[in-house]
Tab-separated table of N, CA and C in Angstrom:
chain	number	residue	atom	x	y	z
A	16	MET	N	-68.228	63.372	-14.967
A	16	MET	CA	-67.469	62.529	-16.723
A	16	MET	C	-67.031	63.982	-17.783
A	17	ALA	N	-66.050	62.894	-18.711
A	17	ALA	CA	-66.110	63.192	-19.123
A	17	ALA	C	-66.447	63.523	-21.046
A	18	PHE	N	-66.033	64.144	-21.475
A	18	PHE	CA	-66.929	63.756	-23.277
A	18	PHE	C	-65.785	63.286	-23.714
A	19	ILE	N	-66.686	61.999	-24.447
A	19	ILE	CA	-67.345	61.001	-25.026
A	19	ILE	C	-66.220	61.997	-26.793
A	20	TYR	N	-65.662	61.337	-27.587
A	20	TYR	CA	-65.374	61.640	-29.389
A	20	TYR	C	-64.721	60.455	-29.897
A	21	CYS	N	-66.158	60.243	-31.396
A	21	CYS	CA	-65.136	58.902	-31.576
A	21	CYS	C	-64.191	59.186	-32.601
A	22	GLY	N	-64.082	58.140	-33.575
A	22	GLY	CA	-62.880	58.501	-34.853
A	22	GLY	C	-63.350	56.632	-35.594
A	23	ILE	N	-63.936	57.774	-36.615
A	23	ILE	CA	-63.719	55.795	-36.849
A	23	ILE	C	-62.955	55.567	-38.699
A	24	ASP	N	-62.657	54.576	-38.222
A	24	ASP	CA	-61.612	54.115	-39.861
A	24	ASP	C	-62.172	53.470	-40.552
A	25	LEU	N	-63.645	53.848	-41.195
A	25	LEU	CA	-64.508	52.966	-41.787
A	25	LEU	C	-64.166	52.204	-43.118
A	26	ALA	N	-64.547	49.856	-43.205
A	26	ALA	CA	-64.177	50.139	-44.359
A	26	ALA	C	-65.673	49.581	-44.501
A	27	VAL	N	-65.659	48.398	-46.090
A	27	VAL	CA	-66.624	47.617	-46.500
A	27	VAL	C	-66.464	46.744	-46.359
A	28	ARG	N	-65.415	45.441	-46.504
A	28	ARG	CA	-64.847	44.350	-46.936
A	28	ARG	C	-64.726	43.883	-45.098
A	29	ARG	N	-63.159	44.420	-44.102
A	29	ARG	CA	-63.053	44.568	-43.387
A	29	ARG	C	-63.514	44.754	-42.359
A	30	LYS	N	-63.157	44.251	-41.607
A	30	LYS	CA	-64.316	45.544	-39.882
A	30	LYS	C	-63.590	46.978	-39.792
A	31	THR	N	-64.223	47.286	-39.230
A	31	THR	CA	-64.683	48.940	-39.240
A	31	THR	C	-63.331	49.460	-37.615
A	32	ALA	N	-62.463	49.634	-37.790
A	32	ALA	CA	-61.305	50.533	-36.250
A	32	ALA	C	-62.948	51.653	-36.558
A	33	VAL	N	-63.044	51.237	-34.212
A	33	VAL	CA	-63.372	52.785	-34.016
A	33	VAL	C	-63.070	53.500	-32.699
A	34	GLY	N	-61.691	54.271	-32.464
A	34	GLY	CA	-61.573	55.050	-31.424
A	34	GLY	C	-62.921	55.386	-30.630
A	35	VAL	N	-62.843	55.277	-29.422
A	35	VAL	CA	-63.169	56.187	-28.457
A	35	VAL	C	-62.342	56.008	-28.059
A	36	MET	N	-63.332	57.567	-27.801
A	36	MET	CA	-61.602	58.795	-26.153
A	36	MET	C	-62.185	59.102	-25.239
A	37	GLU	N	-62.113	58.936	-24.149
A	37	GLU	CA	-62.741	59.362	-22.899
A	37	GLU	C	-61.947	60.088	-22.800
A	38	GLY	N	-61.857	61.464	-21.873
A	38	GLY	CA	-60.846	61.982	-21.162
A	38	GLY	C	-59.487	61.384	-22.109
A	39	ARG	N	-58.782	61.204	-22.161
A	39	ARG	CA	-57.261	61.683	-22.628
A	39	ARG	C	-56.855	59.801	-23.341
A	40	GLU	N	-57.992	59.752	-23.025
A	40	GLU	CA	-57.497	57.429	-23.913
A	40	GLU	C	-58.125	57.589	-24.365
A	41	VAL	N	-58.153	57.207	-24.962
A	41	VAL	CA	-58.483	56.705	-26.448
A	41	VAL	C	-58.113	54.444	-26.227
A	42	SER	N	-59.403	53.965	-26.143
A	42	SER	CA	-59.454	52.739	-27.261
A	42	SER	C	-60.298	51.866	-28.389
A	43	VAL	N	-59.564	50.633	-28.667
A	43	VAL	CA	-59.854	51.137	-30.246
A	43	VAL	C	-60.835	49.640	-30.192
A	44	ASN	N	-61.959	49.550	-30.934
A	44	ASN	CA	-63.553	48.883	-31.106
A	44	ASN	C	-63.281	47.759	-32.544
A	45	PHE	N	-63.586	46.750	-32.777
A	45	PHE	CA	-63.544	46.627	-34.581
A	45	PHE	C	-64.882	45.402	-34.648
A	46	VAL	N	-65.759	46.307	-35.580
A	46	VAL	CA	-66.794	46.102	-35.890
A	46	VAL	C	-67.309	46.099	-37.067
A	47	LYS	N	-68.159	44.681	-36.831
A	47	LYS	CA	-68.763	44.695	-38.265
A	47	LYS	C	-69.558	46.319	-39.043
A	48	ASP	N	-70.590	46.549	-38.499
A	48	ASP	CA	-72.264	46.425	-38.411
A	48	ASP	C	-72.111	48.409	-38.230
A	49	ASP	N	-73.245	49.310	-38.394
A	49	ASP	CA	-73.227	50.593	-38.845
A	49	ASP	C	-74.156	50.029	-37.594
A	50	GLU	N	-74.903	49.656	-36.558
A	50	GLU	CA	-75.220	49.015	-35.521
A	50	GLU	C	-74.687	49.568	-34.358
A	51	GLU	N	-73.120	48.685	-34.325
A	51	GLU	CA	-72.787	48.728	-33.772
A	51	GLU	C	-71.662	49.865	-34.081
A	52	ILE	N	-70.925	50.739	-35.050
A	52	ILE	CA	-70.730	51.395	-34.818
A	52	ILE	C	-71.444	53.204	-33.908
A	53	VAL	N	-73.202	53.044	-34.661
A	53	VAL	CA	-73.781	54.018	-33.977
A	53	VAL	C	-73.938	53.588	-32.323
A	54	GLU	N	-73.725	53.001	-32.135
A	54	GLU	CA	-74.043	52.740	-30.706
A	54	GLU	C	-72.844	52.921	-30.006
A	55	LEU	N	-71.356	53.152	-30.233
A	55	LEU	CA	-69.886	52.782	-30.195
A	55	LEU	C	-70.234	55.006	-29.860
A	56	CYS	N	-70.631	55.169	-30.759
A	56	CYS	CA	-70.859	56.523	-31.293
A	56	CYS	C	-71.925	57.457	-30.826
A	57	LYS	N	-72.630	57.341	-30.110
A	57	LYS	CA	-74.230	57.892	-29.758
A	57	LYS	C	-74.067	58.604	-28.954
A	58	ASP	N	-73.552	59.077	-27.957
A	58	ASP	CA	-72.575	59.534	-26.655
A	58	ASP	C	-72.260	60.371	-26.778
A	59	SER	N	-70.795	60.655	-28.184
A	59	SER	CA	-69.925	61.827	-28.541
A	59	SER	C	-70.023	62.480	-28.796
A	60	ARG	N	-69.015	63.521	-28.597
A	60	ARG	CA	-70.269	65.132	-28.868
A	60	ARG	C	-69.360	65.606	-30.418
A	61	VAL	N	-68.991	63.909	-31.653
A	61	VAL	CA	-68.365	64.802	-32.923
A	61	VAL	C	-67.634	62.937	-33.574
A	62	SER	N	-67.607	62.700	-34.294
A	62	SER	CA	-67.383	61.921	-34.128
A	62	SER	C	-66.690	62.201	-35.905
A	63	ALA	N	-65.445	62.063	-35.784
A	63	ALA	CA	-64.782	61.672	-37.360
A	63	ALA	C	-64.480	61.013	-38.095
A	64	ILE	N	-64.965	60.479	-39.461
A	64	ILE	CA	-65.041	59.223	-40.713
A	64	ILE	C	-64.283	59.738	-41.210
A	65	ASP	N	-62.956	58.389	-41.414
A	65	ASP	CA	-62.398	58.241	-42.889
A	65	ASP	C	-62.692	58.120	-43.799
A	66	SER	N	-63.359	59.518	-44.645
A	66	SER	CA	-64.749	58.952	-45.678
A	66	SER	C	-64.321	59.660	-46.120
A	67	PRO	N	-64.571	60.192	-48.328
A	67	PRO	CA	-65.812	61.021	-47.994
A	67	PRO	C	-66.984	61.296	-47.423
A	68	LEU	N	-67.694	62.678	-47.252
A	68	LEU	CA	-68.475	62.275	-47.126
A	68	LEU	C	-69.406	63.136	-47.813
A	69	SER	N	-69.044	63.525	-49.091
A	69	SER	CA	-69.839	64.130	-50.608
A	69	SER	C	-69.549	62.956	-51.459
A	70	PRO	N	-70.393	63.063	-52.387
A	70	PRO	CA	-69.999	61.927	-53.440
A	70	PRO	C	-69.573	63.230	-54.736
A	71	SER	N	-68.981	61.568	-55.992
A	71	SER	CA	-67.768	62.856	-56.051
A	71	SER	C	-68.337	61.822	-57.870
A	72	ARG	N	-67.919	61.796	-58.981
A	72	ARG	CA	-68.165	62.024	-59.911
A	72	ARG	C	-65.789	61.527	-60.414
A	73	GLY	N	-65.039	62.235	-59.588
A	73	GLY	CA	-64.312	62.408	-59.819
A	73	GLY	C	-63.455	63.437	-58.617
A	74	PHE	N	-62.484	63.841	-58.303
A	74	PHE	CA	-61.625	64.577	-57.604
A	74	PHE	C	-62.647	65.629	-57.223
A	75	ARG	N	-62.305	65.995	-56.063
A	75	ARG	CA	-63.656	67.614	-55.333
A	75	ARG	C	-62.434	68.341	-55.140
A	76	HIS	N	-63.464	69.872	-55.430
A	76	HIS	CA	-62.336	70.891	-55.419
A	76	HIS	C	-61.246	70.430	-53.956
A	77	VAL	N	-62.692	69.798	-52.450
A	77	VAL	CA	-61.861	69.391	-51.759
A	77	VAL	C	-60.174	68.743	-51.300
A	78	ASP	N	-60.970	67.766	-52.609
A	78	ASP	CA	-59.247	66.660	-52.741
A	78	ASP	C	-58.273	67.619	-53.337
A	79	ARG	N	-58.641	67.909	-54.393
A	79	ARG	CA	-57.383	68.757	-55.106
A	79	ARG	C	-56.954	70.258	-54.141
A	80	GLU	N	-57.870	70.106	-53.134
A	80	GLU	CA	-56.709	71.184	-52.676
A	80	GLU	C	-55.944	70.788	-51.527
A	81	MET	N	-56.575	69.457	-51.149
A	81	MET	CA	-55.884	68.240	-50.135
A	81	MET	C	-53.735	68.457	-50.727
A	82	LEU	N	-54.737	67.743	-52.442
A	82	LEU	CA	-53.535	67.184	-53.474
A	82	LEU	C	-52.040	68.616	-53.246
A	83	ARG	N	-52.832	69.735	-53.665
A	83	ARG	CA	-51.739	71.141	-53.908
A	83	ARG	C	-50.703	71.384	-52.495
A	84	ARG	N	-51.877	71.245	-51.031
A	84	ARG	CA	-50.684	71.009	-50.313
A	84	ARG	C	-49.878	69.792	-49.726
A	85	GLY	N	-49.737	68.825	-51.356
A	85	GLY	CA	-49.220	67.718	-51.215
A	85	GLY	C	-49.335	66.977	-50.306
A	86	LEU	N	-50.562	66.386	-50.318
A	86	LEU	CA	-51.933	64.928	-49.474
A	86	LEU	C	-52.342	64.649	-49.861
A	87	LYS	N	-51.992	63.717	-49.804
A	87	LYS	CA	-52.147	62.050	-51.362
A	87	LYS	C	-53.571	61.383	-50.482
A	88	VAL	N	-54.537	62.404	-51.364
A	88	VAL	CA	-56.074	61.503	-51.013
A	88	VAL	C	-56.482	60.301	-52.583
A	89	LEU	N	-57.569	59.853	-52.379
A	89	LEU	CA	-58.422	59.744	-53.239
A	89	LEU	C	-59.391	59.985	-54.389
A	90	PRO	N	-60.107	59.843	-54.785
A	90	PRO	CA	-61.544	60.240	-55.269
A	90	PRO	C	-62.634	59.821	-54.355
A	91	PRO	N	-63.760	60.531	-54.377
A	91	PRO	CA	-64.207	59.367	-53.879
A	91	PRO	C	-65.128	58.769	-54.413
A	92	SER	N	-65.237	58.602	-56.037
A	92	SER	CA	-65.364	57.431	-57.023
A	92	SER	C	-64.931	56.626	-57.101
A	93	PHE	N	-63.432	56.260	-56.158
A	93	PHE	CA	-62.775	55.003	-56.230
A	93	PHE	C	-62.929	54.384	-55.125
A	94	MET	N	-64.314	54.990	-53.661
A	94	MET	CA	-64.961	54.510	-52.852
A	94	MET	C	-66.047	54.295	-52.685
A	95	GLU	N	-66.923	54.004	-53.673
A	95	GLU	CA	-68.620	54.776	-54.122
A	95	GLU	C	-69.321	53.962	-52.588
A	96	SER	N	-68.551	53.003	-52.514
A	96	SER	CA	-69.435	52.423	-51.653
A	96	SER	C	-69.337	51.988	-49.769
A	97	LEU	N	-68.293	52.653	-49.387
A	97	LEU	CA	-67.524	53.713	-48.197
A	97	LEU	C	-68.435	55.045	-48.335
A	98	VAL	N	-68.174	55.892	-49.033
A	98	VAL	CA	-68.520	56.835	-49.173
A	98	VAL	C	-70.305	56.808	-48.687
A	99	VAL	N	-71.216	55.702	-49.640
A	99	VAL	CA	-72.725	55.998	-49.099
A	99	VAL	C	-72.751	55.301	-48.070
A	100	ARG	N	-71.871	54.819	-47.123
A	100	ARG	CA	-71.940	53.624	-46.039
A	100	ARG	C	-71.738	54.856	-45.126
A	101	ALA	N	-70.441	56.076	-45.092
A	101	ALA	CA	-70.860	56.868	-45.288
A	101	ALA	C	-71.167	57.928	-44.646
A	102	LEU	N	-72.560	58.241	-45.576
A	102	LEU	CA	-73.420	59.131	-45.382
A	102	LEU	C	-75.542	58.768	-44.965
A	103	ARG	N	-74.974	56.858	-44.783
A	103	ARG	CA	-75.902	56.045	-43.944
A	103	ARG	C	-75.901	55.754	-42.605
A	104	LEU	N	-74.611	56.964	-42.620
A	104	LEU	CA	-73.827	56.793	-40.897
A	104	LEU	C	-74.080	58.120	-40.621
A	105	SER	N	-74.271	59.204	-40.980
A	105	SER	CA	-74.279	60.336	-41.023
A	105	SER	C	-75.953	60.861	-40.325
A	106	LYS	N	-76.532	60.160	-40.920
A	106	LYS	CA	-78.635	60.236	-39.988
A	106	LYS	C	-78.337	59.466	-39.316
A	107	HIS	N	-77.506	59.787	-37.989
A	107	HIS	CA	-76.869	59.136	-36.726
A	107	HIS	C	-76.594	59.539	-35.966
A	108	LEU	N	-75.105	60.298	-36.467
A	108	LEU	CA	-74.146	60.256	-35.627
A	108	LEU	C	-73.559	61.496	-36.530
A	109	ARG	N	-72.906	62.555	-35.620
A	109	ARG	CA	-72.627	64.136	-35.835
A	109	ARG	C	-71.481	63.606	-36.367
A	110	LEU	N	-70.502	64.317	-37.775
A	110	LEU	CA	-69.761	63.699	-38.360
A	110	LEU	C	-69.107	64.525	-38.922
A	111	ILE	N	-67.913	64.542	-38.910
A	111	ILE	CA	-66.798	65.651	-40.111
A	111	ILE	C	-65.581	64.396	-39.846
A	112	GLU	N	-66.017	65.023	-42.029
A	112	GLU	CA	-64.469	64.616	-42.474
A	112	GLU	C	-63.240	64.847	-42.573
A	113	THR	N	-62.409	63.596	-42.112
A	113	THR	CA	-61.400	63.727	-41.998
A	113	THR	C	-60.086	62.321	-42.604
A	114	HIS	N	-59.242	62.803	-42.678
A	114	HIS	CA	-57.924	62.126	-43.610
A	114	HIS	C	-56.784	61.130	-42.941
A	115	PRO	N	-56.678	61.077	-42.060
A	115	PRO	CA	-55.633	60.323	-40.786
A	115	PRO	C	-54.537	59.969	-41.481
A	116	THR	N	-54.552	59.561	-42.666
A	116	THR	CA	-52.896	59.395	-43.124
A	116	THR	C	-51.898	60.624	-42.804
A	117	SER	N	-53.143	61.517	-43.277
A	117	SER	CA	-52.979	63.063	-43.568
A	117	SER	C	-52.403	64.104	-42.912
A	118	SER	N	-53.128	63.642	-42.246
A	118	SER	CA	-52.421	63.989	-39.797
A	118	SER	C	-51.820	63.326	-40.017
A	119	GLU	N	-51.228	62.342	-39.838
A	119	GLU	CA	-49.920	61.533	-39.413
A	119	GLU	C	-48.619	62.346	-40.204
A	120	LYS	N	-49.318	61.820	-41.638
A	120	LYS	CA	-47.861	63.114	-42.299
A	120	LYS	C	-47.842	64.286	-41.881
A	121	LEU	N	-47.874	65.396	-41.158
A	121	LEU	CA	-48.353	66.515	-40.926
A	121	LEU	C	-48.102	66.790	-39.297
A	122	MET	N	-48.076	65.432	-38.474
A	122	MET	CA	-47.834	65.723	-37.317
A	122	MET	C	-46.256	65.041	-36.902
A	123	GLY	N	-45.615	64.003	-38.393
A	123	GLY	CA	-44.600	63.667	-37.656
A	123	GLY	C	-44.236	62.300	-37.018
A	124	LEU	N	-45.911	61.043	-37.367
A	124	LEU	CA	-46.163	60.056	-36.843
A	124	LEU	C	-46.380	58.743	-37.542
A	125	ASP	N	-45.103	58.398	-36.876
A	125	ASP	CA	-45.762	56.749	-37.964
A	125	ASP	C	-46.248	55.932	-37.233
A	126	TRP	N	-47.294	55.173	-38.099
A	126	TRP	CA	-48.349	54.281	-37.307
A	126	TRP	C	-48.160	52.992	-36.343
A	127	ARG	N	-46.390	52.610	-37.251
A	127	ARG	CA	-45.360	51.652	-36.994
A	127	ARG	C	-45.044	51.635	-35.666
A	128	SER	N	-44.292	52.731	-35.616
A	128	SER	CA	-43.816	53.682	-33.973
A	128	SER	C	-45.066	52.995	-32.655
A	129	PHE	N	-46.020	52.897	-32.664
A	129	PHE	CA	-47.415	52.038	-31.735
A	129	PHE	C	-48.070	50.912	-32.007
A	130	THR	N	-48.109	50.520	-33.275
A	130	THR	CA	-49.046	49.122	-33.671
A	130	THR	C	-48.563	48.549	-34.700
A	131	THR	N	-49.875	47.196	-34.475
A	131	THR	CA	-49.238	46.940	-35.911
A	131	THR	C	-50.378	46.876	-37.182
A	132	SER	N	-51.683	47.713	-36.695
A	132	SER	CA	-52.063	48.208	-37.330
A	132	SER	C	-52.676	48.736	-38.261
A	133	LYS	N	-52.233	49.318	-38.841
A	133	LYS	CA	-52.566	50.768	-39.491
A	133	LYS	C	-54.008	51.466	-39.501
A	134	ASP	N	-54.955	50.553	-39.279
A	134	ASP	CA	-56.495	50.404	-38.870
A	134	ASP	C	-56.673	50.725	-38.378
A	135	GLU	N	-56.027	50.594	-36.817
A	135	GLU	CA	-56.417	50.554	-35.202
A	135	GLU	C	-56.160	52.209	-34.986
A	136	PHE	N	-54.244	52.305	-35.544
A	136	PHE	CA	-53.933	54.669	-35.120
A	136	PHE	C	-54.810	54.866	-36.168
A	137	ASP	N	-55.041	54.302	-37.154
A	137	ASP	CA	-56.790	55.331	-37.578
A	137	ASP	C	-57.595	55.840	-37.559
A	138	ALA	N	-57.468	54.893	-36.590
A	138	ALA	CA	-59.643	54.996	-35.739
A	138	ALA	C	-59.228	56.007	-34.739
A	139	VAL	N	-57.588	55.927	-33.831
A	139	VAL	CA	-56.949	56.804	-33.509
A	139	VAL	C	-56.558	57.592	-33.428
A	140	ILE	N	-56.203	58.493	-34.479
A	140	ILE	CA	-56.200	59.532	-34.998
A	140	ILE	C	-56.901	60.174	-35.585
A	141	CYS	N	-57.977	59.384	-36.272
A	141	CYS	CA	-59.557	59.999	-35.928
A	141	CYS	C	-59.821	60.498	-34.377
A	142	SER	N	-60.268	59.569	-34.252
A	142	SER	CA	-60.902	60.396	-32.399
A	142	SER	C	-60.264	61.136	-32.253
A	143	LEU	N	-58.812	61.530	-32.202
A	143	LEU	CA	-57.898	62.701	-31.947
A	143	LEU	C	-58.902	64.044	-32.470
A	144	THR	N	-58.716	64.046	-34.251
A	144	THR	CA	-59.447	64.377	-34.557
A	144	THR	C	-60.197	65.213	-34.366
A	145	ALA	N	-61.761	64.314	-33.853
A	145	ALA	CA	-62.437	65.337	-33.491
A	145	ALA	C	-62.801	66.394	-32.167
A	146	PHE	N	-61.826	65.370	-30.966
A	146	PHE	CA	-61.399	65.908	-30.163
A	146	PHE	C	-61.271	67.645	-30.323
A	147	PHE	N	-59.456	67.751	-30.941
A	147	PHE	CA	-58.618	68.683	-31.550
A	147	PHE	C	-60.126	70.141	-32.727
A	148	TYR	N	-61.366	68.827	-33.179
A	148	TYR	CA	-61.555	70.023	-34.020
A	148	TYR	C	-62.752	70.126	-32.785
A	149	ASP	N	-63.162	69.673	-31.791
A	149	ASP	CA	-63.984	70.454	-30.523
A	149	ASP	C	-64.066	71.806	-29.962
A	150	MET	N	-62.460	71.052	-29.563
A	150	MET	CA	-61.701	72.194	-29.199
A	150	MET	C	-61.201	73.527	-29.798
A	151	GLY	N	-61.242	73.531	-31.224
A	151	GLY	CA	-60.944	74.459	-32.409
A	151	GLY	C	-60.053	74.880	-32.810
A	152	LYS	N	-58.994	73.533	-32.557
A	152	LYS	CA	-57.219	73.229	-32.980
A	152	LYS	C	-57.286	72.775	-34.061
A	153	ALA	N	-58.579	72.315	-34.857
A	153	ALA	CA	-58.727	71.020	-36.320
A	153	ALA	C	-58.228	72.122	-37.129
A	154	LEU	N	-57.505	71.560	-37.624
A	154	LEU	CA	-57.043	72.283	-39.766
A	154	LEU	C	-57.672	72.248	-40.222
A	155	LYS	N	-59.007	73.288	-41.114
A	155	LYS	CA	-59.985	72.701	-41.877
A	155	LYS	C	-59.145	73.500	-43.069
A	156	ILE	N	-59.574	72.080	-44.395
A	156	ILE	CA	-59.422	72.036	-45.581
A	156	ILE	C	-60.544	72.226	-46.160
A	157	SER	N	-61.067	72.793	-46.542
A	157	SER	CA	-62.452	73.267	-46.953
A	157	SER	C	-62.962	74.008	-48.185
A	158	ALA	N	-63.257	73.559	-49.589
A	158	ALA	CA	-63.640	74.045	-50.264
A	158	ALA	C	-65.208	74.342	-50.709
A	159	ASP	N	-66.147	73.993	-52.042
A	159	ASP	CA	-67.634	74.310	-51.967
A	159	ASP	C	-68.203	72.969	-52.365
A	160	ASP	N	-67.294	72.075	-52.290
A	160	ASP	CA	-68.136	70.790	-51.741
A	160	ASP	C	-67.678	69.866	-50.710
A	161	GLY	N	-66.929	70.271	-49.603
A	161	GLY	CA	-66.657	69.487	-49.074
A	161	GLY	C	-65.340	70.232	-47.850
A	162	GLU	N	-65.279	70.333	-46.769
A	162	GLU	CA	-65.002	70.348	-45.733
A	162	GLU	C	-63.878	69.087	-44.816
A	163	ILE	N	-62.259	68.811	-44.611
A	163	ILE	CA	-61.807	67.846	-43.802
A	163	ILE	C	-61.206	68.206	-43.036
A	164	TYR	N	-61.231	67.898	-41.766
A	164	TYR	CA	-60.079	68.265	-40.235
A	164	TYR	C	-59.453	67.082	-40.328
A	165	LEU	N	-58.423	67.722	-40.218
A	165	LEU	CA	-56.828	67.783	-40.017
A	165	LEU	C	-55.429	68.211	-38.676
A	166	ILE	N	-55.238	67.440	-38.197
A	166	ILE	CA	-54.331	67.715	-36.479
A	166	ILE	C	-53.134	68.098	-37.205
A	167	ASP	N	-52.624	69.384	-37.446
A	167	ASP	CA	-50.857	69.237	-37.947
A	167	ASP	C	-50.180	69.959	-37.309
A	168	PHE	N	-49.794	69.461	-35.882
A	168	PHE	CA	-49.385	69.876	-34.950
A	168	PHE	C	-49.059	68.972	-34.070
A	169	LYS	N	-47.864	68.942	-33.160
A	169	LYS	CA	-47.275	67.541	-32.219
A	169	LYS	C	-48.160	67.605	-31.403
A	170	VAL	N	-47.861	65.960	-31.054
A	170	VAL	CA	-49.310	65.584	-29.588
A	170	VAL	C	-48.231	64.427	-29.066
A	171	GLY	N	-48.556	64.810	-28.379
A	171	GLY	CA	-48.131	63.664	-26.950
A	171	GLY	C	-48.964	62.809	-26.719
A	172	LEU	N	-48.430	61.551	-27.475
A	172	LEU	CA	-49.313	60.116	-27.805
A	172	LEU	C	-47.912	59.043	-27.131
A	173	SER	N	-48.922	58.066	-26.793
A	173	SER	CA	-48.164	56.508	-26.463
A	173	SER	C	-49.757	55.986	-25.845
A	174	LYS	N	-49.190	54.917	-25.268
A	174	LYS	CA	-49.727	52.860	-25.584
A	174	LYS	C	-49.424	52.696	-24.113
A	175	ARG	N	-50.178	52.832	-23.329
A	175	ARG	CA	-50.303	51.632	-22.395
A	175	ARG	C	-51.608	50.931	-22.380
A	176	GLY	N	-50.998	49.906	-21.622
A	176	GLY	CA	-51.660	48.920	-21.464
A	176	GLY	C	-53.552	48.876	-22.510
A	177	GLY	N	-52.741	48.700	-23.777
A	177	GLY	CA	-54.280	48.807	-24.559
A	177	GLY	C	-54.673	49.566	-25.874
A	178	LYS	N	-53.714	50.742	-24.397
A	178	LYS	CA	-54.514	52.134	-24.516
A	178	LYS	C	-53.621	53.125	-25.030
A	179	TYR	N	-54.375	54.523	-25.921
A	179	TYR	CA	-53.178	55.154	-26.633
A	179	TYR	C	-53.757	56.153	-25.555
A	180	VAL	N	-53.317	57.645	-24.993
A	180	VAL	CA	-53.023	58.363	-23.548
A	180	VAL	C	-52.326	59.517	-24.607
A	181	LEU	N	-53.343	60.343	-24.572
A	181	LEU	CA	-52.430	62.299	-25.512
A	181	LEU	C	-51.864	62.659	-23.375
A	182	GLU	N	-51.290	62.261	-23.936
A	182	GLU	CA	-50.452	63.696	-22.942
A	182	GLU	C	-50.605	64.596	-22.204
A	183	GLU	N	-50.653	64.582	-21.178
A	183	GLU	CA	-51.069	65.894	-20.540
A	183	GLU	C	-50.563	66.895	-21.069
A	184	GLY	N	-51.346	67.936	-21.582
A	184	GLY	CA	-50.964	69.070	-21.967
A	184	GLY	C	-49.469	68.945	-22.938
A	185	ALA	N	-49.698	68.394	-23.725
A	185	ALA	CA	-48.616	67.855	-24.986
A	185	ALA	C	-49.500	68.558	-26.197
A	186	TYR	N	-49.335	69.875	-26.293
A	186	TYR	CA	-51.154	70.135	-27.606
A	186	TYR	C	-50.504	71.306	-27.381
């Protein structure tokens, strides 16, 4: 049986997109409640979430490091309710923080080439980040107040039958 990896594009008002990677395939579900997220991701080796995992009144040092590298992020104070929800989920899941928009930039991918839903594609990139983190291949941006994991290399990704497929040998 293949390992499972989850990617969570967390939302507060809209439904949350959750990418579930099993083998080389990623399927995406849209869910409303934390319980649904936990149920989908409870068996994952690790889950990557598009949300800060540490609160701050402004930019954290790790956010400033992202900005220094030309990667645009918002401070946690701009999304307090999202951070609270992510911290609540961290009590039930093994979570790492990611920023899929930055990974997409580094990978040279445009979500519009795959789907009409940015949230869906972000969940896919989050799940791939969890996978590559587990393999020791994710880029770690770190500071004294947090870590953000990204994909900084090209991968072969396609969409077939409503699922995203990580092409064999394409990383």
